[in-house]
């Protein structure tokens, strides 16, 4: 009989994130190749993980067609050179795709069915522009199930500003500026690079190598942000500067049961405490992290005060602010996204969840004073997802000193 | 004084290559560890993988200028390593052969070699460590680009790496002949430069490239470029130490080198004779590579390359290469492929030597049911046992999976009941070579099959028309003449009679292609092409022998053609009986021109011509056989014999063309190359006949206008 198990996050990597579109560095690179490189890089870093004992490969993609189609978890496993005996599947929860793949694999590990698994996600928004090929059921509008804004993410972000007038454009811009600066500093200190796998890219000038995120703007200023257009509403608040852009990229993480990690000598970066997903009105999807976090905290028996680090996906600055506001956390609280976030590095939809985990895991290593951290994100069509993690490096002594 | 390549004016070469598909040299800087930069050159001609990168004069000059720029940047401390790789799946396929054949003079040929050395050599002179990432196909000059680097990696899925120059009448003349033996040792280099090209142009796989020591590291495709860059980074920063166990040391140079060359020379002489020039030129260059400087090595290569490019053999080789690569794939006179009828079940009449061989081929390639019959169950069983045994062997060797073996064996069925042929849409016979028997088996099977089913005959000497004469539907009869061994010989002569309809002919051509054979359409004339010309050769040989010329002298007299074997060995291979029969049938058809030999019949009865050791190696002529043929009193000189042979071949070839046996001289050559192994350096046959003056002597003209010959001839 299989036994219930503790679930651990062994390691995670990602490709550098590119700018979507013809001018982006991955225009000539296939989406499946991106996630395959992430998986190969992950396994190379963890050579003691026996490939033939990987129980499943779950890869998320929002668009599951073309170079993201054909059951991408399975094709990526084969292309990455995993034994053909290792199965794989595709999974989708839009922006929380990779987070969902990790959560669902964790469920299987926790229930004792799996011992080792790879989760991750990929989104090539250049090859698969948002909304391409979708065919929404007319009932959504006819029966007023959701407003028309629900499918335009920027418009849903404007709605958060409507609901919480004190979350002003100025606050959103300032938050975005902070994200750029924190990411620039983290890059300077070599913190982001440690979890990047380089990707060979084909360009009109020959082969190159992607080693950094492509869209960062360390030169950002408040004045610059103030002058940007508000594409979702005339005189609106959401701009390209206080939102994440359109990106290409992939992530992969290695999960294990605690005893499998021990058996194979795998380093443990994080221990899973709880996870939860929750729904909200689709037209204001950005507040999804609030109920998801509430639920995850409840399941963990923890309070927000117990959380020392928060990695929140920055789909929109205002959506981050709504979460922080709910818990009375300052906009510039140092626990929040210490190395910046999606506003600076980008948000290739289904891949981003594991990026949050990578960064939280790396921060855990530096912060033995922190016991718990969360990764959380909002999801299109009105959802949020949160995973709570425990730091295996935690020490009371360090915590006391801090 | 060594050649100073920088002082040479290459502009004339450039003007000759107006329409060159230029392979560009793109550069991108790649950050590596410790703040260093690797400049990565990508060779890319902007076309897809069906048009590989090739290296014409413009491409080489651009590459040279790129390396000059990088050398300056290296000197300025901007870059710390240089690497070169190719577009997806391809590094480069070497010089553009079509251009090589157009070179107008030895002087320009010399420039071409020098330009290659000038450009490719720069990679070793950039002033920082240089790398080649062999990401795919690397042939000839493509591989020489890599050999000029300090270090090399190879992609595990690289399909072919080779120095095929000797196969084409050239030598690896852009550094390969000097650099390779000094990198991987003389024995390995002999294998790559000489042995492989002569083994039907065999190429190396990635594993071989690593094992031989051509590459220092191999990485899987999935992350090849990333891994190669990381490895290069390791080399530059000293973390990776490169070992080269095959690099020749003192002892190898002192002891092994010349011995290996000597052995190779003997092997060459026994296998290909001394006519083809390029293998020996390559051998001499490899020998000389033992000592001296790289500059000297490069200069030697320049001179030899110029001689070969300007010579007859290269021109003939390029002509032959184009026939095999291009004309063979678009057979002259083939009707529209759309007319071909589907072949969903194959019937084989006869289960003897030929039938069993091609039944195996049909089932392997078409993967449809094959039903086979013979006179009695025992013969049927024997044929089927042969086929299933061969399938098992393929499985045991890992060439096909057990599932595939089961599938193929289940498709083969032996029977003595011809009604089981009813649903065959392709029936082919290889029963005894007798007209009545063939007519009768076809008539018998016609009762059962549909009126549209094709009836093919493997006859080698009978009239296909007559074989079909008594049928209700003679328009579906076609000749389909295999050569033995069927698995190896690439040619099928597809014989069209005056009644063969287009659908039948098209089916035959499409089927031949599915069998992965090259088909040439011939008219229904005795011996078709290959046997008729071989009959001239054997006939002239036997005529001289019968008149009193020693067999050795006859063999010697015909040696200047450079054929794969002497007439005596050819007779031994096809069998004395078959040989006598071939001469008889041609003599019967054309009594004035073809010789028949009573002595050959006697030899056939005696059963032996050559004396062989236990391993089957030929020791010499059998004494008893020599006694049988010793009666003649009017021996000929080797020159006389050679001239008679050349003239006989020219006469017969001309007659065949005049009679429309095939569409053009090119098809005769294609047949002789693919069906009789006539060498590239002869261009098959007709370029040789033109250049030795036989065409002129026999019919006052040449087959080709202008004749295919060297530029300074
Ligand atoms: N041997 C060669 O190198 C070669 C090359 C090309 C073409 N061919 C041609 O192939 C044909 C067969 O040659 P082979 O060398 O295979 O001879 P073979 O003697 O090995 O095979 C002939 C087979 O036909 C069978 N047979 C005879 N009459 C039959 C009938 N009425 N019905 C069914 N089966 C019958 C015989 O029993 C025998 O098994 C000949 O036409 C020959 O000219 C031979």
mmCIF file of N, CA, C and O in Angstrom, chain B residues 26-80:
data_model
loop_
_atom_site.group_PDB
_atom_site.id
_atom_site.type_symbol
_atom_site.label_atom_id
_atom_site.label_comp_id
_atom_site.label_asym_id
_atom_site.label_seq_id
_atom_site.Cartn_x
_atom_site.Cartn_y
_atom_site.Cartn_z
ATOM 1 N N UNK B 26 27.646 34.904 -40.397
ATOM 2 C CA UNK B 26 27.079 35.846 -39.432
ATOM 3 C C UNK B 26 27.824 35.708 -38.112
ATOM 4 O O UNK B 26 28.289 34.627 -37.783
ATOM 5 N N UNK B 27 27.906 36.806 -37.384
ATOM 6 C CA UNK B 27 28.590 36.735 -36.088
ATOM 7 C C UNK B 27 27.696 37.297 -35.001
ATOM 8 O O UNK B 27 27.074 38.345 -35.175
ATOM 9 N N UNK B 28 27.641 36.587 -33.895
ATOM 10 C CA UNK B 28 26.988 37.129 -32.697
ATOM 11 C C UNK B 28 27.880 36.884 -31.496
ATOM 12 O O UNK B 28 28.528 35.844 -31.393
ATOM 13 N N UNK B 29 27.910 37.847 -30.611
ATOM 14 C CA UNK B 29 28.703 37.693 -29.398
ATOM 15 C C UNK B 29 27.906 36.924 -28.361
ATOM 16 O O UNK B 29 26.737 37.213 -28.127
ATOM 17 N N UNK B 30 28.554 35.953 -27.754
ATOM 18 C CA UNK B 30 27.911 35.151 -26.719
ATOM 19 C C UNK B 30 28.674 35.391 -25.414
ATOM 20 O O UNK B 30 29.890 35.185 -25.371
ATOM 21 N N UNK B 31 27.980 35.825 -24.377
ATOM 22 C CA UNK B 31 28.676 35.989 -23.096
ATOM 23 C C UNK B 31 29.014 34.632 -22.497
ATOM 24 O O UNK B 31 28.167 33.742 -22.465
ATOM 25 N N UNK B 32 30.274 34.456 -22.079
ATOM 26 C CA UNK B 32 30.623 33.227 -21.365
ATOM 27 C C UNK B 32 31.124 33.624 -19.983
ATOM 28 O O UNK B 32 30.964 34.780 -19.586
ATOM 29 N N UNK B 33 31.703 32.698 -19.264
ATOM 30 C CA UNK B 33 31.965 32.985 -17.847
ATOM 31 C C UNK B 33 33.066 34.036 -17.676
ATOM 32 O O UNK B 33 33.830 34.319 -18.596
ATOM 33 N N UNK B 34 33.140 34.550 -16.480
ATOM 34 C CA UNK B 34 34.175 35.499 -16.071
ATOM 35 C C UNK B 34 34.253 36.711 -16.990
ATOM 36 O O UNK B 34 35.343 37.229 -17.273
ATOM 37 N N UNK B 35 33.102 37.115 -17.488
ATOM 38 C CA UNK B 35 33.045 38.333 -18.288
ATOM 39 C C UNK B 35 33.621 38.192 -19.686
ATOM 40 O O UNK B 35 33.772 39.187 -20.402
ATOM 41 N N UNK B 36 33.933 36.945 -20.085
ATOM 42 C CA UNK B 36 34.513 36.786 -21.415
ATOM 43 C C UNK B 36 33.429 36.687 -22.494
ATOM 44 O O UNK B 36 32.256 36.490 -22.205
ATOM 45 N N UNK B 37 33.883 36.808 -23.734
ATOM 46 C CA UNK B 37 32.953 36.769 -24.861
ATOM 47 C C UNK B 37 33.443 35.778 -25.904
ATOM 48 O O UNK B 37 34.636 35.751 -26.236
ATOM 49 N N UNK B 38 32.513 34.979 -26.383
ATOM 50 C CA UNK B 38 32.812 34.081 -27.491
ATOM 51 C C UNK B 38 32.089 34.625 -28.728
ATOM 52 O O UNK B 38 30.893 34.916 -28.657
ATOM 53 N N UNK B 39 32.831 34.808 -29.808
ATOM 54 C CA UNK B 39 32.198 35.255 -31.055
ATOM 55 C C UNK B 39 31.775 34.014 -31.825
ATOM 56 O O UNK B 39 32.613 33.184 -32.165
ATOM 57 N N UNK B 40 30.471 33.892 -32.044
ATOM 58 C CA UNK B 40 29.949 32.698 -32.720
ATOM 59 C C UNK B 40 29.614 33.021 -34.170
ATOM 60 O O UNK B 40 28.761 33.867 -34.449
ATOM 61 N N UNK B 41 30.303 32.336 -35.083
ATOM 62 C CA UNK B 41 30.010 32.497 -36.514
ATOM 63 C C UNK B 41 28.975 31.455 -36.906
ATOM 64 O O UNK B 41 29.137 30.278 -36.600
ATOM 65 N N UNK B 42 27.921 31.888 -37.580
ATOM 66 C CA UNK B 42 26.945 30.951 -38.134
ATOM 67 C C UNK B 42 27.064 30.991 -39.649
ATOM 68 O O UNK B 42 26.965 32.055 -40.255
ATOM 69 N N UNK B 43 27.276 29.824 -40.246
ATOM 70 C CA UNK B 43 27.297 29.731 -41.709
ATOM 71 C C UNK B 43 25.876 29.436 -42.169
ATOM 72 O O UNK B 43 25.271 28.456 -41.725
ATOM 73 N N UNK B 44 25.352 30.282 -43.022
ATOM 74 C CA UNK B 44 23.948 30.122 -43.414
ATOM 75 C C UNK B 44 23.733 30.725 -44.800
ATOM 76 O O UNK B 44 23.994 31.903 -45.015
ATOM 77 N N UNK B 45 23.253 29.901 -45.718
ATOM 78 C CA UNK B 45 23.004 30.416 -47.071
ATOM 79 C C UNK B 45 21.562 30.885 -47.244
ATOM 80 O O UNK B 45 21.136 31.176 -48.359
ATOM 81 N N UNK B 46 20.816 30.904 -46.164
ATOM 82 C CA UNK B 46 19.464 31.452 -46.224
ATOM 83 C C UNK B 46 18.436 30.520 -46.840
ATOM 84 O O UNK B 46 17.281 30.877 -46.962
ATOM 85 N N UNK B 47 18.863 29.326 -47.242
ATOM 86 C CA UNK B 47 17.904 28.360 -47.800
ATOM 87 C C UNK B 47 17.609 27.301 -46.743
ATOM 88 O O UNK B 47 18.299 27.225 -45.735
ATOM 89 N N UNK B 48 16.602 26.468 -47.024
ATOM 90 C CA UNK B 48 16.293 25.413 -46.050
ATOM 91 C C UNK B 48 17.289 24.263 -46.201
ATOM 92 O O UNK B 48 18.234 24.329 -46.989
ATOM 93 N N UNK B 49 17.055 23.183 -45.429
ATOM 94 C CA UNK B 49 18.054 22.115 -45.365
ATOM 95 C C UNK B 49 18.206 21.348 -46.674
ATOM 96 O O UNK B 49 19.146 20.590 -46.833
ATOM 97 N N UNK B 50 17.272 21.557 -47.621
ATOM 98 C CA UNK B 50 17.412 20.837 -48.887
ATOM 99 C C UNK B 50 18.491 21.470 -49.768
ATOM 100 O O UNK B 50 18.894 20.893 -50.768
ATOM 101 N N UNK B 51 18.927 22.670 -49.407
ATOM 102 C CA UNK B 51 20.018 23.299 -50.156
ATOM 103 C C UNK B 51 21.117 23.593 -49.129
ATOM 104 O O UNK B 51 21.151 24.664 -48.522
ATOM 105 N N UNK B 52 21.989 22.612 -48.900
ATOM 106 C CA UNK B 52 23.001 22.770 -47.850
ATOM 107 C C UNK B 52 23.919 23.959 -48.122
ATOM 108 O O UNK B 52 24.045 24.411 -49.267
ATOM 109 N N UNK B 53 24.544 24.450 -47.068
ATOM 110 C CA UNK B 53 25.580 25.465 -47.238
ATOM 111 C C UNK B 53 26.682 24.888 -48.119
ATOM 112 O O UNK B 53 27.141 23.777 -47.883
ATOM 113 N N UNK B 54 27.086 25.642 -49.126
ATOM 114 C CA UNK B 54 28.251 25.230 -49.914
ATOM 115 C C UNK B 54 29.250 26.379 -49.907
ATOM 116 O O UNK B 54 28.907 27.511 -49.554
ATOM 117 N N UNK B 55 30.471 26.076 -50.315
ATOM 118 C CA UNK B 55 31.547 27.040 -50.148
ATOM 119 C C UNK B 55 32.143 27.442 -51.488
ATOM 120 O O UNK B 55 33.134 26.884 -51.939
ATOM 121 N N UNK B 56 31.502 28.378 -52.152
ATOM 122 C CA UNK B 56 32.044 28.939 -53.384
ATOM 123 C C UNK B 56 32.970 30.091 -53.047
ATOM 124 O O UNK B 56 33.128 30.459 -51.877
ATOM 125 N N UNK B 57 33.553 30.709 -54.085
ATOM 126 C CA UNK B 57 34.508 31.796 -53.850
ATOM 127 C C UNK B 57 33.952 32.939 -53.005
ATOM 128 O O UNK B 57 34.630 33.408 -52.083
ATOM 129 N N UNK B 58 32.717 33.361 -53.274
ATOM 130 C CA UNK B 58 32.170 34.485 -52.505
ATOM 131 C C UNK B 58 31.987 34.106 -51.045
ATOM 132 O O UNK B 58 32.258 34.912 -50.144
ATOM 133 N N UNK B 59 31.514 32.908 -50.829
ATOM 134 C CA UNK B 59 31.312 32.440 -49.455
ATOM 135 C C UNK B 59 32.645 32.417 -48.714
ATOM 136 O O UNK B 59 32.740 32.838 -47.562
ATOM 137 N N UNK B 60 33.671 31.925 -49.405
ATOM 138 C CA UNK B 60 34.987 31.814 -48.762
ATOM 139 C C UNK B 60 35.565 33.190 -48.457
ATOM 140 O O UNK B 60 36.150 33.408 -47.392
ATOM 141 N N UNK B 61 35.386 34.124 -49.381
ATOM 142 C CA UNK B 61 35.927 35.474 -49.152
ATOM 143 C C UNK B 61 35.207 36.157 -47.994
ATOM 144 O O UNK B 61 35.820 36.839 -47.180
ATOM 145 N N UNK B 62 33.890 35.944 -47.915
ATOM 146 C CA UNK B 62 33.155 36.539 -46.800
ATOM 147 C C UNK B 62 33.614 35.933 -45.467
ATOM 148 O O UNK B 62 33.803 36.634 -44.468
ATOM 149 N N UNK B 63 33.808 34.626 -45.484
ATOM 150 C CA UNK B 63 34.271 33.930 -44.276
ATOM 151 C C UNK B 63 35.658 34.458 -43.866
ATOM 152 O O UNK B 63 35.902 34.730 -42.687
ATOM 153 N N UNK B 64 36.529 34.635 -44.861
ATOM 154 C CA UNK B 64 37.878 35.139 -44.579
ATOM 155 C C UNK B 64 37.811 36.544 -43.977
ATOM 156 O O UNK B 64 38.490 36.850 -42.989
ATOM 157 N N UNK B 65 36.965 37.404 -44.562
ATOM 158 C CA UNK B 65 36.861 38.780 -44.063
ATOM 159 C C UNK B 65 36.303 38.775 -42.640
ATOM 160 O O UNK B 65 36.725 39.558 -41.783
ATOM 161 N N UNK B 66 35.355 37.884 -42.392
ATOM 162 C CA UNK B 66 34.780 37.779 -41.049
ATOM 163 C C UNK B 66 35.859 37.408 -40.042
ATOM 164 O O UNK B 66 35.952 37.992 -38.952
ATOM 165 N N UNK B 67 36.686 36.440 -40.411
ATOM 166 C CA UNK B 67 37.746 36.014 -39.490
ATOM 167 C C UNK B 67 38.793 37.117 -39.311
ATOM 168 O O UNK B 67 39.349 37.272 -38.213
ATOM 169 N N UNK B 68 39.045 37.880 -40.360
ATOM 170 C CA UNK B 68 39.973 39.016 -40.212
ATOM 171 C C UNK B 68 39.450 39.991 -39.167
ATOM 172 O O UNK B 68 40.186 40.468 -38.310
ATOM 173 N N UNK B 69 38.136 40.264 -39.251
ATOM 174 C CA UNK B 69 37.521 41.181 -38.295
ATOM 175 C C UNK B 69 37.629 40.643 -36.873
ATOM 176 O O UNK B 69 37.925 41.372 -35.930
ATOM 177 N N UNK B 70 37.404 39.354 -36.734
ATOM 178 C CA UNK B 70 37.443 38.759 -35.393
ATOM 179 C C UNK B 70 38.865 38.749 -34.844
ATOM 180 O O UNK B 70 39.086 38.901 -33.646
ATOM 181 N N UNK B 71 39.816 38.587 -35.752
ATOM 182 C CA UNK B 71 41.210 38.603 -35.312
ATOM 183 C C UNK B 71 41.564 39.967 -34.724
ATOM 184 O O UNK B 71 42.222 40.067 -33.692
ATOM 185 N N UNK B 72 41.054 41.013 -35.361
ATOM 186 C CA UNK B 72 41.292 42.355 -34.823
ATOM 187 C C UNK B 72 40.621 42.536 -33.467
ATOM 188 O O UNK B 72 41.199 43.089 -32.540
ATOM 189 N N UNK B 73 39.387 42.042 -33.386
ATOM 190 C CA UNK B 73 38.678 42.182 -32.106
ATOM 191 C C UNK B 73 39.375 41.380 -31.012
ATOM 192 O O UNK B 73 39.409 41.790 -29.856
ATOM 193 N N UNK B 74 39.910 40.233 -31.397
ATOM 194 C CA UNK B 74 40.629 39.419 -30.407
ATOM 195 C C UNK B 74 41.875 40.172 -29.931
ATOM 196 O O UNK B 74 42.176 40.213 -28.736
ATOM 197 N N UNK B 75 42.565 40.793 -30.886
ATOM 198 C CA UNK B 75 43.770 41.530 -30.524
ATOM 199 C C UNK B 75 43.428 42.699 -29.596
ATOM 200 O O UNK B 75 44.207 43.054 -28.711
ATOM 201 N N UNK B 76 42.248 43.270 -29.799
ATOM 202 C CA UNK B 76 41.828 44.391 -28.963
ATOM 203 C C UNK B 76 41.254 43.919 -27.620
ATOM 204 O O UNK B 76 40.796 44.730 -26.820
ATOM 205 N N UNK B 77 41.227 42.610 -27.430
ATOM 206 C CA UNK B 77 40.746 42.082 -26.150
ATOM 207 C C UNK B 77 39.234 42.039 -26.025
ATOM 208 O O UNK B 77 38.700 41.807 -24.949
ATOM 209 N N UNK B 78 38.531 42.254 -27.143
ATOM 210 C CA UNK B 78 37.067 42.273 -27.073
ATOM 211 C C UNK B 78 36.461 40.880 -27.026
ATOM 212 O O UNK B 78 35.381 40.686 -26.481
ATOM 213 N N UNK B 79 37.134 39.943 -27.665
ATOM 214 C CA UNK B 79 36.599 38.573 -27.670
ATOM 215 C C UNK B 79 37.693 37.620 -27.203
ATOM 216 O O UNK B 79 38.886 37.906 -27.359
ATOM 217 N N UNK B 80 37.260 36.482 -26.657
ATOM 218 C CA UNK B 80 38.210 35.567 -26.030
ATOM 219 C C UNK B 80 38.154 34.177 -26.624
ATOM 220 O O UNK B 80 38.915 33.296 -26.237
#
